[in-house]
Amino acid sequence: MTGGGAAEQRRHPRLRQGAVVAATLAVVVVLPLVVSQFRLALLSKYLVFAVVAIGLNLAWGYGGMLSLGHGVFFGLGAYCTGMYLKLAEAGSGLPDFMSWSGVSSLPAIWAPFRHAWFALPAAVLVPMGVAALLGASVFRRRVRGAYFALLTQALAAAFAILLVGQQGLTGGTNGLTNFSTVFGLEPGNPRTTQILFFAAAAAAAVAFLVVRQIVQSRFGRLLVAVRDGEDRVRFLGYDATRVKVVAFALSAGLAGLAGALFVPIVGIISPADVGVVPSIEMVVWVAIGGRATLAGPVIGALLVSYANTALSEWYPDGWLYLQGALFVVAVVWAPRGLAGLADRFRHLAWRPGSRRRAEVAVGAASP
Amino acid sequence: MILSVSGLDVAYGRAPVLHGIDLEIPDGGFVCLLGRNGVGKTTLLNTIMGVLSPTSGRVLLDGHDVTERPSCARVAAGMGYVPQGRDGFPHLTVAENLDVVMEASAGGDRTAVDDVLDRFPRLVPLLGRRAGNLSGGQKQQLAMARALVTRPRLLVLDEPTEGIQPSIIDEIEDALATLGQAGGLAFLLVEQYVEFALRLADTYAVMEAGRIVDSGPASSLHADDASRLLAV
């Protein structure tokens, strides 16, 4: 009976897709009614992480560019929003931390962030620009693989150090926090939490659909081709550098979008959220969920973040060890992550009339 | 002349590898480049294709200087390259391997793919299969097919018979011969399998220690002599 149901589902991919969309929508609508405000805010944070994972998967999973510095792009987006929120709170005065640090007039770089119409697009465009610039300069020189990973890792370290060092400009170690208003909404109000949850869910949905569209397009195939054989793509007449720069910049843009949402949801952005360790965590979400799959990174980000919260409440010091162990397990036994495992089980369940047999049949029918 | 290489010097860092290479391939010509391992054949091909930059000398394609042009521009100008090693895009299907090339290089012209599949009918039943799951011979045919989708006027091949079973080598030879007879396509072939190379080529060149030391009409070089020339 189950086998018949599965076959039915395969025959109607649209039906299955519709069911998944309906179920997801239902969950998003019902959750705010049934979970506490505290849990809802946590869920919003997980969804924001899912946006990062979706973007990172485009660069790493499909494009083969392992970035150990996506915290930088996440941070740029977050700081852009944080600056706006700080200025909205300060009115015509200076943000509180600047007065403490002895800054007497608003630094020029802060001035345009007074306007939401500047700050919010900047939260996506600044990370994209930085990624494009970085990509254009290193991909052209064929820096890739471990060297690229190390370079991005160093960038994350440098970015965090820079943020800590520029106390008067960035809020230093404390970062930007204590926002008294969130886009005209009152922080901590249940209604605000709900609105931010819907915003995070919408961002995750948009990111998912955009990346799915990209992956299924001509560009997506080309990106996979570049991942599998960059030089071969060059020998076939493509500018592989351009393909990589575009994918990397899009990936950074999604990280920036996530950062922009993270700030109002969590209420703080500090160097601890953007440096080396968070950047590696982002890679762990994708690895555990399953890179180069569409749903894997989303599931990875949600599950790993949830496990983080759950375990930290119960046994605070254990999380780092468990996360390290999960990563090792994923790399050694499930290189394609949870999505790969799910695939394997599905193939086992559907063995009669599997795709392989269909392929052979097609082969036999052709000349 | 479709390809004209003059005075090419190439170095890896400070270690010189190629010394004053001169090589000309007329339109529709077939040049095979012979030589032992490590004499610089692949380095020469990589320089011709724009992977490496020469320290001096020029590469002309159809009379235009392409020495400073990137690989992709050279391909767009009519060069096709089948590099050593056969791995293509293992996670794409055979059809996608060809389509991805067709979409850029042939401007989305599907007949470019159909023409190539006529030359390599063995690939037709495999179109839905992932390229990573093909046999060595099938992969080599796919690699050649990919390069041909760009509709090159010069096809550069680096040891296409390496590690391939004899019956497939015969097919590759047939395909290259038919392509040559169809006209409009010139070849630069690097090979260790001398008989194969000399059957196809009209001109040979022998490389030794980064220099071209001998060249002439392929008919004037007996395979036995060539093998002795290449013996370690």
Coordinates of C-alpha atoms in Angstrom, one line a residue:
Chain A
M1 CA 0.0 0.0 0.0
T2 CA 2.8 2.4 0.9
G3 CA 4.6 1.6 -2.3
G4 CA 1.5 2.5 -4.3
G5 CA 1.1 5.8 -2.4
A6 CA 4.7 6.6 -3.1
A7 CA 4.3 5.9 -6.8
E8 CA 1.2 8.0 -6.8
Q9 CA 3.2 10.8 -5.3
R10 CA 5.9 10.5 -7.9
R11 CA 3.3 10.7 -10.6
H12 CA 1.9 13.9 -9.2
P13 CA 4.9 16.0 -8.1
R14 CA 2.7 19.1 -8.3
L15 CA 0.3 17.6 -5.8
R16 CA 3.1 16.8 -3.4
Q17 CA 4.6 20.2 -3.9
G18 CA 1.2 21.7 -3.1
A19 CA 0.9 19.6 0.0
V20 CA 4.3 20.7 1.2
V21 CA 3.4 24.4 0.6
A22 CA 0.1 24.1 2.4
A23 CA 1.6 22.3 5.4
T24 CA 4.4 24.9 5.7
L25 CA 1.9 27.8 5.5
A26 CA -0.3 26.1 8.1
V27 CA 2.6 25.7 10.5
V28 CA 3.7 29.3 10.0
V29 CA 0.1 30.6 10.7
V30 CA -0.6 28.3 13.7
L31 CA 2.8 28.5 15.5
P32 CA 2.4 32.1 16.8
L33 CA -0.9 31.0 18.3
V34 CA 0.4 28.0 20.2
V35 CA 4.0 28.7 21.3
S36 CA 5.1 31.2 23.9
Q37 CA 6.5 34.6 22.8
F38 CA 10.0 33.5 23.9
R39 CA 9.9 30.3 21.8
L40 CA 8.5 32.3 18.8
A41 CA 11.4 34.7 19.0
L42 CA 13.8 31.7 19.0
L43 CA 12.0 30.2 16.0
S44 CA 12.4 33.5 14.2
K45 CA 16.1 33.4 14.9
Y46 CA 16.3 29.9 13.5
L47 CA 14.5 31.0 10.3
V48 CA 17.0 33.8 9.9
F49 CA 19.8 31.2 10.2
A50 CA 18.1 29.2 7.6
V51 CA 18.3 32.2 5.2
V52 CA 22.1 32.2 5.7
A53 CA 22.3 28.5 5.1
I54 CA 20.3 28.7 1.9
G55 CA 22.6 31.4 0.6
L56 CA 25.8 29.6 1.8
N57 CA 24.6 26.5 0.0
L58 CA 24.4 28.3 -3.2
A59 CA 28.1 29.3 -2.9
W60 CA 29.4 26.1 -1.4
G61 CA 27.0 23.3 -2.3
Y62 CA 26.3 24.3 -5.9
G63 CA 29.3 26.5 -6.6
G64 CA 32.1 24.7 -4.6
M65 CA 33.2 27.9 -2.9
L66 CA 33.7 27.0 0.7
S67 CA 33.4 30.2 2.6
L68 CA 34.5 30.2 6.2
G69 CA 33.7 33.9 6.4
H70 CA 30.0 34.2 5.8
G71 CA 29.7 35.8 9.2
V72 CA 31.2 38.9 7.6
F73 CA 28.4 39.3 5.2
F74 CA 25.8 38.4 7.9
G75 CA 27.5 41.0 10.1
L76 CA 27.6 43.7 7.4
G77 CA 23.8 43.3 6.9
A78 CA 23.2 43.3 10.7
Y79 CA 25.4 46.3 11.4
C80 CA 23.6 48.3 8.6
T81 CA 20.3 47.6 10.3
G82 CA 21.7 48.1 13.7
M83 CA 23.0 51.5 12.8
Y84 CA 19.6 52.6 11.5
L85 CA 17.9 51.3 14.7
K86 CA 20.5 53.1 16.9
L87 CA 19.9 56.4 15.0
A88 CA 16.1 56.0 15.1
E89 CA 16.4 55.7 18.8
A90 CA 18.8 58.6 19.3
G91 CA 16.7 61.0 17.3
S92 CA 18.8 64.2 16.7
G93 CA 21.4 63.2 19.3
L94 CA 24.2 60.6 19.2
P95 CA 23.8 56.8 19.9
D96 CA 24.4 56.1 23.6
F97 CA 27.6 54.2 23.1
M98 CA 29.2 57.0 21.2
S99 CA 28.7 59.4 24.0
W100 CA 30.3 56.9 26.4
S101 CA 33.3 56.5 24.0
G102 CA 33.8 60.3 23.8
V103 CA 32.7 60.7 20.2
S104 CA 31.3 64.2 19.9
S105 CA 29.8 64.3 16.5
L106 CA 28.1 61.7 14.3
P107 CA 30.8 60.0 12.1
A108 CA 30.2 60.6 8.4
I109 CA 29.7 56.9 7.6
W110 CA 26.8 56.8 10.0
A111 CA 24.9 59.8 8.6
P112 CA 23.1 58.1 5.6
F113 CA 21.9 55.3 7.9
R114 CA 19.4 57.7 9.5
H115 CA 17.1 56.8 6.6
A116 CA 15.5 53.3 6.4
W117 CA 15.4 53.6 2.6
F118 CA 19.2 53.7 2.7
A119 CA 19.9 51.4 5.5
L120 CA 17.7 48.5 4.5
P121 CA 18.8 48.1 0.9
A122 CA 22.4 48.7 2.1
A123 CA 22.0 45.7 4.4
V124 CA 21.8 43.5 1.3
L125 CA 23.8 45.6 -1.2
V126 CA 26.9 46.3 0.9
P127 CA 27.6 42.5 1.6
M128 CA 27.0 41.8 -2.1
G129 CA 29.4 44.5 -3.1
V130 CA 32.1 43.4 -0.7
A131 CA 31.6 39.8 -1.9
A132 CA 31.7 40.8 -5.5
L133 CA 34.9 42.8 -5.0
L134 CA 36.6 40.0 -3.1
G135 CA 35.4 37.4 -5.6
A136 CA 36.5 39.4 -8.6
S137 CA 40.0 39.8 -7.2
V138 CA 40.6 36.3 -6.0
F139 CA 38.6 34.1 -8.4
R140 CA 40.4 35.7 -11.3
R141 CA 43.7 34.6 -9.8
R142 CA 42.2 31.1 -9.5
V143 CA 42.4 31.1 -5.7
R144 CA 40.1 28.2 -4.7
G145 CA 39.5 25.3 -2.5
A146 CA 41.3 25.3 0.8
Y147 CA 43.1 28.6 0.0
F148 CA 39.8 30.4 -0.6
A149 CA 38.4 28.9 2.6
L150 CA 41.4 30.1 4.6
L151 CA 41.2 33.5 3.0
T152 CA 37.6 34.0 4.0
Q153 CA 38.3 32.6 7.5
A154 CA 41.0 35.3 7.9
L155 CA 38.6 37.9 6.6
A156 CA 36.1 36.9 9.3
A157 CA 38.8 37.2 12.0
A158 CA 39.9 40.6 10.7
F159 CA 36.3 41.8 10.5
A160 CA 35.6 40.9 14.2
I161 CA 38.9 42.5 15.3
L162 CA 38.1 45.6 13.4
L163 CA 34.7 45.8 15.0
V164 CA 36.1 45.4 18.5
G165 CA 38.8 47.9 17.9
Q166 CA 36.6 50.7 16.6
Q167 CA 34.7 51.2 19.8
G168 CA 33.4 54.7 19.0
L169 CA 32.3 53.7 15.5
T170 CA 30.9 50.2 16.1
G171 CA 30.1 49.8 19.8
G172 CA 33.2 47.6 20.2
T173 CA 32.8 44.3 22.0
N174 CA 29.3 45.1 23.1
G175 CA 28.1 45.8 19.6
L176 CA 24.9 47.6 18.9
T177 CA 22.1 46.8 21.3
N178 CA 19.4 48.4 23.6
F179 CA 17.2 49.4 20.7
S180 CA 14.2 51.2 22.1
T181 CA 12.2 51.1 18.9
V182 CA 12.1 48.6 16.1
F183 CA 10.7 50.2 12.9
G184 CA 8.1 52.0 15.0
L185 CA 7.2 48.9 16.9
E186 CA 7.8 48.4 20.6
P187 CA 10.5 45.7 21.2
G188 CA 9.4 42.9 23.5
N189 CA 5.7 43.4 22.6
P190 CA 4.1 40.1 21.6
R191 CA 2.7 41.7 18.5
T192 CA 6.2 42.8 17.4
T193 CA 7.5 39.3 18.0
Q194 CA 4.8 38.0 15.7
I195 CA 5.4 40.5 13.0
L196 CA 9.1 39.7 13.1
F197 CA 8.4 36.0 13.0
F198 CA 6.3 36.4 9.8
A199 CA 9.0 38.6 8.3
A200 CA 11.6 35.9 9.0
A201 CA 9.4 33.2 7.6
A202 CA 8.7 35.3 4.5
A203 CA 12.5 35.9 4.1
A204 CA 13.2 32.2 4.4
A205 CA 10.5 31.4 1.8
V206 CA 11.7 34.0 -0.6
A207 CA 15.4 32.9 -0.2
F208 CA 14.4 29.3 -0.8
L209 CA 12.4 30.1 -3.9
V210 CA 15.0 32.3 -5.4
V211 CA 17.8 29.8 -4.9
R212 CA 15.6 27.0 -6.2
Q213 CA 14.9 29.1 -9.3
I214 CA 18.6 29.8 -9.8
V215 CA 19.6 26.2 -9.3
Q216 CA 17.1 25.0 -11.9
S217 CA 18.1 27.6 -14.4
R218 CA 20.8 27.6 -17.0
F219 CA 23.0 29.6 -14.6
G220 CA 22.5 26.8 -12.0
R221 CA 23.8 24.1 -14.3
L222 CA 26.7 26.3 -15.3
L223 CA 27.5 26.9 -11.6
V224 CA 27.6 23.1 -11.0
A225 CA 29.8 22.7 -14.1
V226 CA 32.2 25.3 -12.7
R227 CA 32.2 23.5 -9.3
D228 CA 33.0 20.2 -11.0
G229 CA 35.6 21.5 -13.5
E230 CA 36.4 25.2 -13.5
D231 CA 39.1 25.0 -16.1
R232 CA 37.0 22.9 -18.4
V233 CA 34.3 25.6 -18.3
R234 CA 36.9 28.1 -19.4
F235 CA 37.9 25.8 -22.3
L236 CA 34.3 25.7 -23.3
G237 CA 34.1 29.4 -23.7
Y238 CA 32.7 30.6 -20.4
D239 CA 34.1 33.2 -18.1
A240 CA 34.1 31.0 -15.0
T241 CA 35.2 33.9 -12.8
R242 CA 32.0 35.8 -13.6
V243 CA 29.8 32.9 -12.8
K244 CA 31.5 32.4 -9.4
V245 CA 31.4 36.1 -8.6
V246 CA 27.7 36.3 -9.3
A247 CA 26.9 33.2 -7.2
F248 CA 29.1 34.4 -4.3
A249 CA 27.6 37.9 -4.3
L250 CA 24.1 36.4 -4.3
S251 CA 25.1 34.2 -1.4
A252 CA 26.5 37.2 0.5
G253 CA 23.3 39.2 -0.2
L254 CA 21.2 36.5 1.5
A255 CA 23.5 36.5 4.5
G256 CA 23.1 40.2 4.6
L257 CA 19.3 39.9 4.5
A258 CA 19.5 37.4 7.3
G259 CA 21.7 39.8 9.3
A260 CA 19.2 42.6 8.8
L261 CA 16.5 40.5 10.3
F262 CA 18.6 39.1 13.1
V263 CA 19.1 42.5 14.7
P264 CA 15.5 43.4 15.4
I265 CA 14.6 39.8 16.3
V266 CA 17.5 39.2 18.7
G267 CA 18.0 42.8 19.8
I268 CA 21.8 42.8 19.5
I269 CA 24.6 42.5 17.0
S270 CA 28.1 42.1 18.3
P271 CA 31.5 40.9 17.0
A272 CA 30.8 37.6 18.7
D273 CA 27.9 37.0 16.2
V274 CA 30.0 37.6 13.0
G275 CA 33.5 36.2 13.6
V276 CA 35.2 32.9 13.0
V277 CA 33.1 30.7 15.2
P278 CA 29.7 31.8 13.9
S279 CA 31.0 31.6 10.3
I280 CA 32.0 27.9 10.9
E281 CA 28.6 27.2 12.5
M282 CA 27.0 28.4 9.3
V283 CA 29.0 25.8 7.3
V284 CA 28.0 23.2 9.8
W285 CA 24.3 23.9 9.2
V286 CA 24.7 23.3 5.5
A287 CA 27.0 20.2 6.0
I288 CA 24.6 18.5 8.4
G289 CA 21.5 19.4 6.4
G290 CA 23.0 18.3 3.1
R291 CA 24.8 20.6 0.7
A292 CA 23.8 20.8 -2.9
T293 CA 20.2 19.9 -1.9
L294 CA 17.5 22.5 -1.7
A295 CA 15.8 21.6 1.6
G296 CA 18.8 20.2 3.4
P297 CA 20.4 23.5 4.5
V298 CA 17.0 24.8 5.8
I299 CA 16.5 21.6 7.9
G300 CA 20.1 21.7 9.0
A301 CA 19.9 25.3 10.2
L302 CA 16.6 24.7 12.0
L303 CA 17.6 21.4 13.6
V304 CA 21.1 22.4 14.7
S305 CA 20.0 25.7 16.1
Y306 CA 17.1 24.0 17.9
A307 CA 19.5 21.4 19.3
N308 CA 21.8 24.2 20.4
T309 CA 19.1 25.9 22.4
A310 CA 17.7 22.7 23.8
L311 CA 21.1 21.3 24.9
S312 CA 22.4 24.7 26.2
E313 CA 19.4 24.9 28.5
W314 CA 20.1 21.5 29.8
Y315 CA 23.9 21.3 29.8
P316 CA 25.4 24.6 28.8
D317 CA 29.0 23.5 28.2
G318 CA 28.1 20.4 26.1
W319 CA 27.0 22.1 22.9
L320 CA 30.3 22.8 21.3
Y321 CA 31.4 19.2 21.8
L322 CA 28.1 17.9 20.4
Q323 CA 28.3 20.2 17.4
G324 CA 31.9 19.2 16.7
A325 CA 30.8 15.5 16.9
L326 CA 27.8 16.1 14.6
F327 CA 30.1 17.7 12.1
V328 CA 32.5 14.8 12.1
V329 CA 29.7 12.3 11.9
A330 CA 28.2 14.1 9.0
V331 CA 31.5 14.3 7.1
V332 CA 32.4 10.7 7.7
W333 CA 29.1 8.8 7.5
A334 CA 26.8 11.1 5.7
P335 CA 28.7 13.4 3.4
R336 CA 25.4 14.5 1.8
G337 CA 24.0 15.3 5.2
L338 CA 20.4 14.5 6.4
A339 CA 19.1 15.1 2.9
G340 CA 21.4 12.5 1.5
L341 CA 20.3 10.0 4.2
A342 CA 16.7 10.7 3.5
D343 CA 17.3 10.1 -0.2
R344 CA 19.1 6.8 0.5
F345 CA 16.1 5.5 2.6
R346 CA 13.7 6.6 0.0
H347 CA 15.6 4.7 -2.7
L348 CA 15.6 1.6 -0.5
A349 CA 11.8 1.9 0.0
W350 CA 11.2 2.3 -3.7
R351 CA 13.5 -0.3 -5.0
P352 CA 10.9 -2.0 -7.2
G353 CA 10.8 0.0 -10.4
S354 CA 13.6 2.3 -9.3
R355 CA 15.0 5.0 -11.5
R356 CA 17.9 2.9 -12.5
R357 CA 15.6 0.4 -14.1
A358 CA 13.8 3.1 -16.0
E359 CA 17.1 4.4 -17.3
V360 CA 18.1 1.0 -18.6
A361 CA 14.8 0.8 -20.4
V362 CA 15.2 4.1 -22.1
G363 CA 18.7 3.1 -23.1
A364 CA 17.4 -0.1 -24.7
A365 CA 14.7 1.7 -26.6
S366 CA 17.1 4.2 -28.2
P367 CA 19.3 3.2 -31.2
Chain B
M1 CA 47.2 29.9 -40.9
I2 CA 44.6 29.1 -38.2
L3 CA 47.3 28.9 -35.5
S4 CA 50.7 30.5 -35.6
V5 CA 53.0 30.3 -32.5
S6 CA 56.3 32.2 -32.7
G7 CA 59.2 32.4 -30.3
L8 CA 57.3 31.1 -27.3
D9 CA 59.2 31.0 -24.0
V10 CA 57.4 29.7 -21.0
A11 CA 58.7 29.4 -17.4
Y12 CA 57.2 28.0 -14.2
G13 CA 58.5 30.7 -11.8
R14 CA 62.1 31.0 -12.6
A15 CA 62.4 27.5 -14.2
P16 CA 62.2 27.8 -18.0
V17 CA 60.1 25.1 -19.6
L18 CA 59.7 26.0 -23.2
H19 CA 62.3 27.7 -25.4
G20 CA 61.5 29.6 -28.5
I21 CA 58.7 27.4 -29.8
D22 CA 57.6 28.0 -33.4
L23 CA 54.6 26.1 -34.7
E24 CA 52.2 26.7 -37.5
I25 CA 48.9 25.0 -38.4
P26 CA 47.3 25.8 -41.7
D27 CA 43.5 26.0 -42.0
G28 CA 42.2 22.4 -42.0
G29 CA 45.6 21.0 -41.2
F30 CA 46.3 18.2 -38.8
V31 CA 49.5 18.5 -36.7
C32 CA 50.5 15.9 -34.2
L33 CA 53.0 16.7 -31.5
L34 CA 55.1 13.8 -30.3
G35 CA 57.5 13.6 -27.4
R36 CA 58.4 11.8 -24.2
N37 CA 56.8 12.6 -20.9
G38 CA 57.9 15.8 -19.3
V39 CA 59.2 17.6 -22.5
G40 CA 56.6 20.3 -22.3
K41 CA 53.8 19.2 -24.6
T42 CA 51.0 19.9 -22.2
T43 CA 52.7 23.1 -21.1
L44 CA 52.7 24.2 -24.8
L45 CA 49.0 23.3 -25.2
N46 CA 48.1 25.2 -21.9
T47 CA 50.0 28.2 -23.2
I48 CA 48.2 28.1 -26.5
M49 CA 44.9 27.8 -24.7
G50 CA 45.7 30.8 -22.4
V51 CA 46.0 28.8 -19.1
L52 CA 49.7 29.9 -18.8
S53 CA 51.2 33.2 -20.0
P54 CA 54.4 33.0 -22.0
T55 CA 57.4 35.1 -20.8
S56 CA 57.9 36.0 -24.5
G57 CA 56.6 35.1 -27.9
R58 CA 53.1 35.3 -29.5
V59 CA 50.1 33.2 -30.2
L60 CA 48.1 34.2 -33.3
L61 CA 44.7 32.8 -34.1
D62 CA 43.7 33.4 -37.6
G63 CA 46.3 36.2 -37.7
H64 CA 44.9 37.9 -34.6
D65 CA 47.2 38.2 -31.6
V66 CA 45.5 36.3 -28.7
T67 CA 48.6 36.1 -26.4
E68 CA 46.9 38.3 -23.8
R69 CA 43.4 36.9 -24.2
P70 CA 41.8 34.7 -21.5
S71 CA 40.9 31.1 -22.4
C72 CA 37.2 31.8 -22.8
A73 CA 37.9 34.5 -25.3
R74 CA 40.1 32.1 -27.3
V75 CA 37.3 29.5 -27.3
A76 CA 34.9 32.2 -28.5
A77 CA 37.3 33.0 -31.3
G78 CA 37.4 29.4 -32.5
M79 CA 39.7 27.2 -30.4
G80 CA 38.4 24.0 -28.8
Y81 CA 40.3 22.1 -26.2
V82 CA 40.0 18.6 -24.9
P83 CA 42.4 18.6 -22.0
Q84 CA 44.2 15.5 -20.6
G85 CA 42.1 13.5 -18.2
R86 CA 38.5 12.9 -19.1
D87 CA 36.5 14.1 -16.2
G88 CA 33.8 16.4 -17.4
F89 CA 31.1 17.6 -15.1
P90 CA 30.3 14.4 -13.3
H91 CA 27.2 15.6 -11.5
L92 CA 25.5 16.7 -14.7
T93 CA 23.9 14.3 -17.1
V94 CA 25.4 13.7 -20.6
A95 CA 22.7 15.9 -22.1
E96 CA 23.3 18.7 -19.6
N97 CA 27.1 18.4 -20.2
L98 CA 26.4 19.3 -23.9
D99 CA 23.6 21.8 -23.2
V100 CA 25.6 23.8 -20.9
V101 CA 28.1 24.4 -23.6
M102 CA 25.5 24.9 -26.3
E103 CA 23.8 27.7 -24.3
A104 CA 26.9 29.9 -24.3
S105 CA 29.2 29.0 -27.1
A106 CA 26.7 28.1 -29.8
G107 CA 24.2 30.8 -28.8
G108 CA 21.6 28.2 -27.8
D109 CA 21.6 26.6 -31.2
R110 CA 20.4 23.0 -30.6
T111 CA 21.7 21.8 -34.0
A112 CA 25.2 22.2 -32.6
V113 CA 24.4 19.4 -30.1
D114 CA 22.5 17.3 -32.7
D115 CA 25.5 17.5 -35.1
V116 CA 27.9 16.4 -32.4
L117 CA 25.6 13.5 -31.4
D118 CA 25.6 12.3 -35.0
R119 CA 29.4 12.0 -34.7
F120 CA 29.3 10.2 -31.4
P121 CA 26.1 8.0 -31.7
R122 CA 27.3 6.0 -28.7
L123 CA 26.4 9.0 -26.5
V124 CA 22.7 9.0 -27.6
P125 CA 21.5 6.2 -25.4
L126 CA 23.4 7.7 -22.5
L127 CA 22.0 11.2 -22.6
G128 CA 20.1 10.8 -19.3
R129 CA 23.0 9.3 -17.4
R130 CA 25.3 11.2 -15.1
A131 CA 28.6 11.8 -16.7
G132 CA 30.4 10.5 -13.6
N133 CA 28.9 7.1 -14.2
L134 CA 30.3 6.7 -17.8
S135 CA 33.2 4.4 -18.7
G136 CA 36.6 5.8 -19.6
G137 CA 35.9 5.6 -23.4
Q138 CA 32.5 7.1 -23.1
K139 CA 33.9 10.0 -21.0
Q140 CA 36.5 10.6 -23.6
Q141 CA 33.9 10.7 -26.4
L142 CA 31.8 13.1 -24.2
A143 CA 34.9 15.3 -23.7
M144 CA 35.4 15.6 -27.4
A145 CA 31.7 16.1 -28.0
R146 CA 31.7 19.0 -25.5
A147 CA 34.5 20.7 -27.2
L148 CA 32.9 20.2 -30.7
V149 CA 29.6 21.9 -29.5
T150 CA 31.5 25.2 -29.5
R151 CA 32.0 24.7 -33.3
P152 CA 35.8 25.3 -33.2
R153 CA 38.0 25.8 -36.2
L154 CA 41.0 24.4 -34.3
L155 CA 40.6 21.4 -32.0
V156 CA 43.4 20.9 -29.5
L157 CA 43.5 17.4 -28.1
D158 CA 45.8 16.2 -25.3
E159 CA 46.3 12.4 -25.4
P160 CA 42.8 11.3 -26.1
T161 CA 43.7 7.6 -26.3
E162 CA 45.4 7.4 -22.9
G163 CA 44.1 4.4 -21.0
I164 CA 41.3 3.6 -23.5
Q165 CA 40.4 0.2 -24.9
P166 CA 41.4 -0.4 -28.5
S167 CA 37.9 -0.7 -30.0
I168 CA 37.0 2.8 -28.6
I169 CA 40.3 4.1 -29.9
D170 CA 39.2 3.0 -33.3
E171 CA 36.0 4.8 -32.9
I172 CA 37.8 8.0 -31.8
E173 CA 40.1 7.7 -34.8
D174 CA 37.1 7.3 -37.2
A175 CA 35.4 10.3 -35.6
L176 CA 38.5 12.5 -36.0
A177 CA 39.1 11.3 -39.5
T178 CA 35.5 12.0 -40.5
L179 CA 35.7 15.4 -38.9
G180 CA 38.9 16.2 -40.8
Q181 CA 37.4 15.1 -44.1
A182 CA 34.3 17.3 -43.5
G183 CA 36.7 20.2 -43.7
G184 CA 37.0 23.5 -42.0
L185 CA 38.5 22.1 -38.8
A186 CA 42.2 22.0 -38.0
F187 CA 43.8 19.8 -35.3
L188 CA 46.6 19.9 -32.9
L189 CA 47.0 16.5 -31.3
V190 CA 49.4 15.5 -28.6
E191 CA 49.8 11.7 -28.5
Q192 CA 52.0 9.0 -27.1
Y193 CA 50.3 6.4 -29.4
V194 CA 52.4 7.1 -32.4
E195 CA 50.7 4.9 -35.0
F196 CA 47.4 6.5 -34.1
A197 CA 48.8 10.0 -34.4
L198 CA 50.6 9.4 -37.7
R199 CA 47.6 7.8 -39.3
L200 CA 45.5 10.9 -38.7
A201 CA 48.1 13.7 -39.0
D202 CA 49.5 15.3 -42.1
T203 CA 52.3 17.0 -40.3
Y204 CA 54.3 15.9 -37.2
A205 CA 56.5 17.7 -34.8
V206 CA 58.8 16.2 -32.1
M207 CA 59.5 17.9 -28.8
E208 CA 62.5 17.4 -26.6
A209 CA 63.4 19.3 -23.5
G210 CA 61.1 22.3 -24.2
R211 CA 62.1 22.6 -27.9
I212 CA 60.7 21.4 -31.2
V213 CA 63.6 19.4 -32.6
D214 CA 62.1 17.8 -35.7
S215 CA 59.1 18.3 -37.9
G216 CA 57.9 17.3 -41.4
P217 CA 55.1 15.6 -43.3
A218 CA 53.6 12.7 -41.4
S219 CA 54.1 10.4 -44.3
S220 CA 57.9 10.8 -44.1
L221 CA 58.1 9.6 -40.5
H222 CA 57.9 5.8 -40.1
A223 CA 56.1 4.8 -36.9
D224 CA 59.1 2.6 -35.9
D225 CA 61.5 5.5 -36.3
A226 CA 59.2 7.7 -34.3
S227 CA 58.9 5.2 -31.5
R228 CA 62.7 4.9 -31.4
L229 CA 62.9 8.7 -31.3
L230 CA 60.5 8.7 -28.3
A231 CA 62.1 5.8 -26.5
V232 CA 63.4 6.6 -23.1

